[in-house]
Every structure is written in C-alpha cells, then in structure tokens.
Short mmCIF file of C-alpha atoms in Angstrom, two decimals:
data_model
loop_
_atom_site.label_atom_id
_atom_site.label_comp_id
_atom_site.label_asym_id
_atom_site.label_seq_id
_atom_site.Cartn_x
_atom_site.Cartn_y
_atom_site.Cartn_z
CA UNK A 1359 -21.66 18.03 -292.28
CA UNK A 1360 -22.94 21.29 -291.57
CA UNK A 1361 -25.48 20.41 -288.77
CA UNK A 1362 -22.58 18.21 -286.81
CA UNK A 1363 -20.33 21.45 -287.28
CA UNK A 1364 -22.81 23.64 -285.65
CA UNK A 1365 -23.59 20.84 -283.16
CA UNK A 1366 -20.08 21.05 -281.87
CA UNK A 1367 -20.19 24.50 -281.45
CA UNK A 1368 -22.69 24.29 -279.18
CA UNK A 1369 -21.43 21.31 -277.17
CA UNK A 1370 -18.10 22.09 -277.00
CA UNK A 1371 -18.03 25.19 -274.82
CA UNK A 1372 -20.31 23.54 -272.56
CA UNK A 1373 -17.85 20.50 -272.27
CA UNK A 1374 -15.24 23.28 -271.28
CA UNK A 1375 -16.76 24.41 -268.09
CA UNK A 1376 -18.30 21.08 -267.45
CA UNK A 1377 -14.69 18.89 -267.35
CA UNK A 1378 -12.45 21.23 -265.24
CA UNK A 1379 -15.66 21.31 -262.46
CA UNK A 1380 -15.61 16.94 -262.84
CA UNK A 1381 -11.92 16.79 -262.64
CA UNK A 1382 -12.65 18.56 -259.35
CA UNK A 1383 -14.66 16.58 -257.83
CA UNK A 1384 -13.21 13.23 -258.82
CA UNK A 1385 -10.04 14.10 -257.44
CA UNK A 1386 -10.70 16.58 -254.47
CA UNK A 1387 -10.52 14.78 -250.81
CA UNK A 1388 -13.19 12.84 -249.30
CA UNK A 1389 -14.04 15.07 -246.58
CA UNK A 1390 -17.81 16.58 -246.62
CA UNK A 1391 -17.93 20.32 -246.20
CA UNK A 1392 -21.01 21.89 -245.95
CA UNK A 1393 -21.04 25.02 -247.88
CA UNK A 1394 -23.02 28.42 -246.11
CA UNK A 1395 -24.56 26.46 -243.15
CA UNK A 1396 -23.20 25.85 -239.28
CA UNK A 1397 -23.43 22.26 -239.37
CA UNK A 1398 -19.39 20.76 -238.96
CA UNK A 1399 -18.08 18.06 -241.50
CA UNK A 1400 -18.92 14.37 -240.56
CA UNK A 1401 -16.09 12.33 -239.87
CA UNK A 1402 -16.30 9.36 -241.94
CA UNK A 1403 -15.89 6.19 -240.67
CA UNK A 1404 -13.76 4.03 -243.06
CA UNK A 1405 -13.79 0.43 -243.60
CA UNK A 1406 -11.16 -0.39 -241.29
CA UNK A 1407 -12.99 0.70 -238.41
CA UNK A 1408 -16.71 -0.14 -238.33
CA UNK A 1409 -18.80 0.37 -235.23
CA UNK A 1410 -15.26 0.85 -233.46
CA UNK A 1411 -16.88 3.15 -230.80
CA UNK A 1412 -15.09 5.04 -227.35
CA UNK A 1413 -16.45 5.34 -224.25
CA UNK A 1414 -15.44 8.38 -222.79
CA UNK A 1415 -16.07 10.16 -219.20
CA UNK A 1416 -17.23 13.69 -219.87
CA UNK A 1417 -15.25 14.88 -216.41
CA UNK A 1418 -17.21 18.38 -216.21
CA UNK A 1419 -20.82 16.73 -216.95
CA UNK A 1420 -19.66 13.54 -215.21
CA UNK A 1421 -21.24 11.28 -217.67
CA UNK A 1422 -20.13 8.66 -220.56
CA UNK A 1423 -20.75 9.10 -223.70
CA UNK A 1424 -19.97 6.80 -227.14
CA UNK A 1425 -18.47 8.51 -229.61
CA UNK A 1426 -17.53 6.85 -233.02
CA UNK A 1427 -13.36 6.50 -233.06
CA UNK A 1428 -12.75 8.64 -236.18
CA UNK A 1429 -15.08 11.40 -234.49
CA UNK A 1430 -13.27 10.61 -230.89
CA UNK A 1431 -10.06 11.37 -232.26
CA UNK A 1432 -11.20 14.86 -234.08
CA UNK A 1433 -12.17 16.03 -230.90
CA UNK A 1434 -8.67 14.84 -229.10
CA UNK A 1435 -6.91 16.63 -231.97
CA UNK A 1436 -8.89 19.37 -231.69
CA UNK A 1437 -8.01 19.73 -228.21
CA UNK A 1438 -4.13 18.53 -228.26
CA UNK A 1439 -2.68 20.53 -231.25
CA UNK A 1440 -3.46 24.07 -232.34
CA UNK A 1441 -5.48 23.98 -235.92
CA UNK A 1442 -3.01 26.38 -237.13
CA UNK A 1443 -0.42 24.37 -237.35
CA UNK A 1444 0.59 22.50 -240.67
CA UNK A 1445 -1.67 20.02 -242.11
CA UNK A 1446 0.55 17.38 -242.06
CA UNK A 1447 1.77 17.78 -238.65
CA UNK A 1448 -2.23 17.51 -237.54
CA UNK A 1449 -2.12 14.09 -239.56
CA UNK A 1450 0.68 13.00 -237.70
CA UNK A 1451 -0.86 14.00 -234.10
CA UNK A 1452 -4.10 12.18 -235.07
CA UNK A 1453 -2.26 9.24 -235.97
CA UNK A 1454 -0.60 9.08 -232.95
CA UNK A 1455 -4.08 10.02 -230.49
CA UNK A 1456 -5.65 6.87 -232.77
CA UNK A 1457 -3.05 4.82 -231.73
CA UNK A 1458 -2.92 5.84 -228.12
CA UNK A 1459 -7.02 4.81 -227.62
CA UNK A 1460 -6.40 1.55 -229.71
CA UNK A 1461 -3.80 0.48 -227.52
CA UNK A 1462 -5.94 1.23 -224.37
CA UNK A 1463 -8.69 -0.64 -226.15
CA UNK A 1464 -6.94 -3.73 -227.00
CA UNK A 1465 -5.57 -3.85 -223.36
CA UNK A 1466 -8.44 -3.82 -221.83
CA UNK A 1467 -7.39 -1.79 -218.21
CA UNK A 1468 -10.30 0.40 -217.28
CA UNK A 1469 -9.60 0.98 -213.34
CA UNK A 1470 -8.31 4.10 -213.40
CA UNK A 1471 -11.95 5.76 -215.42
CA UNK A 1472 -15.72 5.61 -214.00
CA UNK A 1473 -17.74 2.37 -214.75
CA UNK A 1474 -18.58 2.66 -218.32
CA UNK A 1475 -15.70 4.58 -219.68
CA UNK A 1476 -12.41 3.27 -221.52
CA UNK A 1477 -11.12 6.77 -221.30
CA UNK A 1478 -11.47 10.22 -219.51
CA UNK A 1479 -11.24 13.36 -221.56
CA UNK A 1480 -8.43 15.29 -219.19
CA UNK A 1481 -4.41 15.07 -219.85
CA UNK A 1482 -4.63 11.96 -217.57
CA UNK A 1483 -5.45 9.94 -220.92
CA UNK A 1484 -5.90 12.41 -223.69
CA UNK A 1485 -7.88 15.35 -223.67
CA UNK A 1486 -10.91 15.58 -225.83
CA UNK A 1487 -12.78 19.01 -227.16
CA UNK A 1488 -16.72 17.88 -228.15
CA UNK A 1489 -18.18 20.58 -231.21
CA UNK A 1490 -20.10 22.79 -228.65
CA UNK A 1491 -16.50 23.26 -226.78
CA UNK A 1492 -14.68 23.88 -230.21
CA UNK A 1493 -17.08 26.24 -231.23
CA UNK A 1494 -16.66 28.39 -227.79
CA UNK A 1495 -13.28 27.70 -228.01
CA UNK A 1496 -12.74 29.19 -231.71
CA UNK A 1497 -15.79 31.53 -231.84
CA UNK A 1498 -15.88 33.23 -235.13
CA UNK A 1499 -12.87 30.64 -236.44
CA UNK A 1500 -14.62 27.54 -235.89
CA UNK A 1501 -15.31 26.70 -239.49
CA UNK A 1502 -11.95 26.68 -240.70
CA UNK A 1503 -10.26 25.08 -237.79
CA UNK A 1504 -12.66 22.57 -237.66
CA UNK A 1505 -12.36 21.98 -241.36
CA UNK A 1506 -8.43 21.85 -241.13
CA UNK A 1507 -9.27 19.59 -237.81
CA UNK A 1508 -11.37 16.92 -240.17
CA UNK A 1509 -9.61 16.86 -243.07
CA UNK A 1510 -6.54 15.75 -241.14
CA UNK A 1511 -8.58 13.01 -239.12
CA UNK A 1512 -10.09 12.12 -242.69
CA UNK A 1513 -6.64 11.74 -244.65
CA UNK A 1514 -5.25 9.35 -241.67
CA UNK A 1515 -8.60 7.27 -240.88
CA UNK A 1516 -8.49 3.90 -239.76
CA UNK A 1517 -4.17 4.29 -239.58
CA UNK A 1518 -2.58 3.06 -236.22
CA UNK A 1519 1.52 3.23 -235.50
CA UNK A 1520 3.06 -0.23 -234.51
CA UNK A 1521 6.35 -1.48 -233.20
CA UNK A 1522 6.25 -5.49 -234.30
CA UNK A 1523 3.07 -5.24 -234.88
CA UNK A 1524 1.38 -4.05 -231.97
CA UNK A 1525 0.41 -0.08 -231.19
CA UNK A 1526 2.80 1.53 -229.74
CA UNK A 1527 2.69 3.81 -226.85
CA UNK A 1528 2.53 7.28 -228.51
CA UNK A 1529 3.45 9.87 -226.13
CA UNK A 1530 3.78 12.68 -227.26
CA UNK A 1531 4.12 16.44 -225.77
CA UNK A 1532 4.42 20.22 -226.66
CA UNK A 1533 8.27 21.48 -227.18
CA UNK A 1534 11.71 20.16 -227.09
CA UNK A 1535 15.00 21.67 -225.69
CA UNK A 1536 16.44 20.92 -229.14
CA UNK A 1537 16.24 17.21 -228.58
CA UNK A 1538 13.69 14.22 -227.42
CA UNK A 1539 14.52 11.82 -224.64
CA UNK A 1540 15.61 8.43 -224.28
CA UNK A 1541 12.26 6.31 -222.07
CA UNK A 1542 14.47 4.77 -220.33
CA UNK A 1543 16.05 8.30 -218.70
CA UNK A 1544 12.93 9.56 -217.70
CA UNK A 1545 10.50 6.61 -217.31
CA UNK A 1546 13.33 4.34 -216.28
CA UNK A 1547 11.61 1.99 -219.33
CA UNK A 1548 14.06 1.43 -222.06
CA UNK A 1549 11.03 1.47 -224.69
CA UNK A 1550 12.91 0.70 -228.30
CA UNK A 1551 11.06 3.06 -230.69
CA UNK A 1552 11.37 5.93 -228.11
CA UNK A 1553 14.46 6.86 -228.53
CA UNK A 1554 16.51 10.58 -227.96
CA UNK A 1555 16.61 12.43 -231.96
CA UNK A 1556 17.16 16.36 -232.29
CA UNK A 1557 14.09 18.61 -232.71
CA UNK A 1558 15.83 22.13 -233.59
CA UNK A 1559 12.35 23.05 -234.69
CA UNK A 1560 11.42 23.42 -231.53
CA UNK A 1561 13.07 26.87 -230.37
CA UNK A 1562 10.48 28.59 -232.88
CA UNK A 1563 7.60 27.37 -229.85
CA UNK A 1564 6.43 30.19 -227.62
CA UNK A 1565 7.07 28.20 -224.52
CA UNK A 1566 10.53 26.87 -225.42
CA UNK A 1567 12.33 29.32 -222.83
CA UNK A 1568 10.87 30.37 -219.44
CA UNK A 1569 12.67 31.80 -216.36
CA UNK A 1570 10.00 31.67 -212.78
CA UNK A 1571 10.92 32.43 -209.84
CA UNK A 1572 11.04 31.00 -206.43
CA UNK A 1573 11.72 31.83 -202.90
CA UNK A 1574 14.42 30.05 -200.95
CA UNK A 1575 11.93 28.77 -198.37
CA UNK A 1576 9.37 27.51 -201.36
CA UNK A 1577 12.66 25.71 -202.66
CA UNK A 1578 13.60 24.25 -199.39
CA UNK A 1579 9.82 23.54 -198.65
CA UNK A 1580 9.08 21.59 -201.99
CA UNK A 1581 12.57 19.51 -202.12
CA UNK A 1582 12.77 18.75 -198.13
CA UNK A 1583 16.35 20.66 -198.12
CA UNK A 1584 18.36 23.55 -196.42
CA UNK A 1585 19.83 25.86 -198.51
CA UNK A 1586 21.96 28.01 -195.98
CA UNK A 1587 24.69 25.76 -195.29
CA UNK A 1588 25.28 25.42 -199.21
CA UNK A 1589 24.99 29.13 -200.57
CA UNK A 1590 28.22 30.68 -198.74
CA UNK A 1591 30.30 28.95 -201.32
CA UNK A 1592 27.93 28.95 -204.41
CA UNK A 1593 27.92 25.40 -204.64
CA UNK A 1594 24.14 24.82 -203.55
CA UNK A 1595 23.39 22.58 -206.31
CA UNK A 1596 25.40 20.93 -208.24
CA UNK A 1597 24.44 18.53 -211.77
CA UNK A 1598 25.82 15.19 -211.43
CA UNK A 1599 24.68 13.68 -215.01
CA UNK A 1600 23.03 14.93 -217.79
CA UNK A 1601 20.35 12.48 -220.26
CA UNK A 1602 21.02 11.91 -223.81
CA UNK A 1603 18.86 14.34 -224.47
CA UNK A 1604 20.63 16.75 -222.34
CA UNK A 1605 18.37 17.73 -219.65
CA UNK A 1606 19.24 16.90 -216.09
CA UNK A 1607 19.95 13.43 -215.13
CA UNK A 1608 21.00 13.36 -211.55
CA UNK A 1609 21.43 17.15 -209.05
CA UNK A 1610 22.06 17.57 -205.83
CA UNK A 1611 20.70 20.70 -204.12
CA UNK A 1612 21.26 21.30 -200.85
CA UNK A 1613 23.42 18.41 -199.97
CA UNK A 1614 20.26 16.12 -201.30
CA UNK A 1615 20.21 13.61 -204.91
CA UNK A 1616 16.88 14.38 -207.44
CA UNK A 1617 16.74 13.14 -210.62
CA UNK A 1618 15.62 16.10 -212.85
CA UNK A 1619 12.19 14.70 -213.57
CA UNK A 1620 11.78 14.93 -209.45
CA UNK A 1621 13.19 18.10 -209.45
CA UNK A 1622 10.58 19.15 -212.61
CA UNK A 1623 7.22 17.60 -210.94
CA UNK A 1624 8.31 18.74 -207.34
CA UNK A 1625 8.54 22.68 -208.45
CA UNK A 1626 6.09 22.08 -211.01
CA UNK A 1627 8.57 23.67 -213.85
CA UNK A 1628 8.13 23.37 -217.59
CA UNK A 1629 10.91 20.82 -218.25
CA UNK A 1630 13.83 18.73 -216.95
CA UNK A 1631 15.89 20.66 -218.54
CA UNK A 1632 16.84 23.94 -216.46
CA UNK A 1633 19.85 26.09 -214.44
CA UNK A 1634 19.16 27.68 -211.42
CA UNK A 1635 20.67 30.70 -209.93
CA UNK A 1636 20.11 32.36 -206.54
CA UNK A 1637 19.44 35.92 -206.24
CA UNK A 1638 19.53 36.60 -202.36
CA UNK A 1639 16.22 34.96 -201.28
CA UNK A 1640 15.05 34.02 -204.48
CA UNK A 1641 15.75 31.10 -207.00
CA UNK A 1642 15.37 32.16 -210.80
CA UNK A 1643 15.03 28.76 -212.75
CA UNK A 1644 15.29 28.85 -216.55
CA UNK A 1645 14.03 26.24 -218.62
CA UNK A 1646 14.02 25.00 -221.86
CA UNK A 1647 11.18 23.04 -223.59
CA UNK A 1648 7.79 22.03 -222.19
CA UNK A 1649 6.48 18.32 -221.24
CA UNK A 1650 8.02 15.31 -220.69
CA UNK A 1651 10.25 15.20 -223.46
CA UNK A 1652 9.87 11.53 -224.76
CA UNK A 1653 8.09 10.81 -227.90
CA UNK A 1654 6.60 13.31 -230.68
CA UNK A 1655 7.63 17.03 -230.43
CA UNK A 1656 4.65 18.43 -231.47
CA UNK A 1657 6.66 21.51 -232.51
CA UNK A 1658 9.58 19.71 -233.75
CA UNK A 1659 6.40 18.01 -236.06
CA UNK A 1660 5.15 21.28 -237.15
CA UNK A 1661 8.94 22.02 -237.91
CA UNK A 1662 9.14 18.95 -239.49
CA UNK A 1663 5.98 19.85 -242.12
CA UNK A 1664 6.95 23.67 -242.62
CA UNK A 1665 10.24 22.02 -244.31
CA UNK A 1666 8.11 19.41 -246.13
CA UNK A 1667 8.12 16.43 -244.66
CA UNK A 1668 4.56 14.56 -244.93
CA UNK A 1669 3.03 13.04 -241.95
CA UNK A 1670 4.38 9.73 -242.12
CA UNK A 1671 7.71 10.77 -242.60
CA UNK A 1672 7.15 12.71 -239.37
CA UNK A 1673 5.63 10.33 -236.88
CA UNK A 1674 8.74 7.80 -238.21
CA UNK A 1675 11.51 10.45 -236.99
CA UNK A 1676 10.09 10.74 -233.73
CA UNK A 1677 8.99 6.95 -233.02
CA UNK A 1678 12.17 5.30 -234.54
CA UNK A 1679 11.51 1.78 -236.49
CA UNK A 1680 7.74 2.05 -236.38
CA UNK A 1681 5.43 1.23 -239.35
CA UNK A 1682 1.85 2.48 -240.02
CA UNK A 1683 -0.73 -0.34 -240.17
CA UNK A 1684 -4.63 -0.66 -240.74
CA UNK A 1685 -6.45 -0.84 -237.29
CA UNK A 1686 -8.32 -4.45 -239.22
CA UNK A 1687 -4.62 -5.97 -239.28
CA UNK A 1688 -3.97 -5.04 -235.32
CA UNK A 1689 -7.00 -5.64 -234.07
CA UNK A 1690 -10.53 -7.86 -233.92
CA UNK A 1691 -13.16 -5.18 -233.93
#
C-alpha cells in the first residue's frame, strides 16, 4: 500500500500539467501556426473541396497562376476586408468571396479574363493579395493579420451560400447609408435574396460621410447639361424618387433625368446616395456610404459581430432566405 501511495505522488502532479496542455490541443482550432519562424499558416484544404483549384490572372505580372480554392480565397480576404475587423465578420466575407468564385466556376464564362484564367485579381472580379503582397502590405503586422486572415478561411472551409440550391451572387461592398439596396433599384434585376435591410452599423465606417467638390463646368461637362438657365431660381436639380434604400432613384439636373447610379458613376462619387448644393461656381456633393449598396455591408457585418452575432447569422441578414451548403452538395468537383 505504501509503494502505490508514493507512486501516486509522483504521477499525479505530472498528470496535472500534462491534462490541461491535452485538453488544449484536442479542442483548440485546426489551423497550423508556426511558432518563432516567418513561414504563414497553410490553408487546409478540407474534404469538400479536393484538388478544387483557381486560375487566376496575376494583372501586374500578367501571368496565371493555380492556386488551391481555400488558399485563393485567403488571399481575396486578405485583400477585400481589413484583418482588424471581427473574426466573425472575416468568416462571413470569406464565405461570401468562396461563393462568388464557385459560382463563376460552375458557370463556366471566361471571356472577359486572359486564356487560362477563370478570374482576374482586380475589383473587376475580386481582388486577390498573394503572401509576398500581404507581407509588404502589413510589414511588421503580417503575422497576426495573416493568422486572423487563416483562421477565418479555416473555420468556413469548403462552405458556399445558396438560394434553392445554387450559389448565389454575393456582392458585397464597403459601407451603407444606414440601409442596403433593393437589385432591382440599382441593377434593374429584381434578385430575391438581395433585398433592402438597415445597416445602422455602418455610420461607425470612416468613409460613411464625404463632401467633394466640383466646378460648374466639370458638372455640366460630365452630365452633358447647362446649369445657368436653372440656378437663378435654385431649382437646378431636383430628386424625383428615392430607392427603398433611400438613395436617389430618379434627378433631374439641369433640365436632364439620371438615375442616381448614373449620376454616382458619371462624377465618380462614393454613393447614390448624396445632396448637392451650389456655391457660386462650385458644386459641393455630400454623400453617404461607399459602393454599390446591394448585398453585404461589410461594415454593417463588422457591426453585426461587435454585437455578437456569429458569421452565419450575419451573411443570412444581408442575403435574405439563403442557406449555407457544402461546395460537394452544389457542385461536381
């Protein structure tokens, strides 16, 4: 009795260090960190999505080059959302860059890239950051952004968003006015799962207000109108409609009908939604929000995971009616 007493005094303060560091590691994520060296964490490729590979046109080197998907989309991530924000918001914007590429995959359409590619790595498709570029980006941050970058990539592998069970077309952009918009009153496409919701979030975004200013002859230049007939009176533009979403539906300026999306691409502004006021020769337009406005805030989905929503309860706010699917049950790969 004597020896198993002393034996468990020996063993059992060994079992007390030993347990907590197991527990650890048998519950701790599956993403591979590599502790005191400069080589990034390897994007796993799960189950779902074996020898899944993009082809994407490197537009500064002009070349293609094959990337695994999980390790495609770390790099789009990278490049689309700032690693500070919330995990969870990350998990939703790498869900919804997944989806965007296995959508383009499944249809097939490759005219508008170089021979070779399915995708280009500019904000024509979605814009994609290799490691070398992150870590000249980041500099001196590039391990924990990355990290953050991975783990979010890791935690969502191999998930797709669908809409009957197809991908869906995630669009997605930067900050709100306070609320998304309707497809169909900007795209004239009445899409089902993009529909208008509020995004309050979004006035905490750095870019949510901005005033520029332009000259009356730049105005007149860019919209093919006359101003000096109109301004006597202070009626030289006048809104006609406003989207669900309340940005500008239909304006007339100068005596001439834009829809607000014309009005936004033609004096290259930072939203739909905007006033204008003249100031003797010059225009001073305010606007709220930045991008197109239909789809995923991705400040309303930071928002969103500061109050503690997870990722999935995110990307099903902004994309109404969707559900989250294996890439195996969407596609043949």
């Amino acid at each position: 009795m004597k020896r198993y007493l002393i034996l468990w005094i020996v063993v059992l303060p060994l079992l007390l260090v030993m347990m907590p560091a197991a527990l650890v590691s048998l519950f701790s994520p599956g993403v591979d960190v590599v502790e005191g060296g400069t080589e990034s964490p390897a994007v796993k490729e799960t189950v779902s999505t074996p020898g899944l590979e993009v082809k994407v046109y490197r537009s500064e080197k002009k070349v293609v080059e094959t990337l695994p998907l999980e390790q495609y989309i770390a790099g789009v991530v990278a490049a689309e959302m700032p690693a500070e924000f919330e995990l969870e918001a990350l998990k939703a914007q790498a869900m919804a860059a997944r989806t965007y590429i296995v959508r383009r995959l499944m249809e097939g359409k490759w005219d508008d890239v170089p021979e070779g590619a399915h995708v280009s790595d500019t904000v024509q498709h979605q814009v994609y950051l290799d490691e070398e570029q992150r870590r000249n980006n980041w500099q001196e941050q590039y391990e924990w952004k990355n990290n953050r970058i991975v783990q979010a990539v890791q935690d969502t592998a191999g998930i797709v968003l669908t809409y009957q069970g197809q991908p869906i077309d995630a669009t997605f952009f930067s900050t709100s006015n306070g609320f998304t918009e309707n497809s169909a009153e900007y795209w004239e496409q009445a899409i089902p799962y993009l529909k208008s919701v509020p995004s309050p979030w979004d006035i905490d975004s750095p870019v949510y207000e901005e005033t520029v200013v332009r000259s009356t002859a730049e105005l007149e230049n860019s919209l093919g109108v006359k101003l000096t007939a109109q301004t006597s009176g202070g009626a030289w533009y006048q809104i006609k409609s406003r989207t669900t979403g309340n940005r500008i539906g239909k304006i007339t300026i100068g005596g001439k009908e834009f829809t607000g999306r014309e009005v936004r691409e033609k004096l290259n502004l930072n939203s739909s939604s905007f006033t204008m006021e003249l100031r003797g020769s010059q225009v001073y337009i305010t606007t709220k929000g930045y991008g197109h406005g239909v789809g995923m805030s991705q400040w309303g989905a930071n928002g969103m995971a500061k109050s503690g929503k997870k990722a999935e309860q995110i990307v099903k706010y902004f994309y109404q009616g969707i559900d989250l699917q294996e890439i195996s049950q969407v596609m043949a790969v």
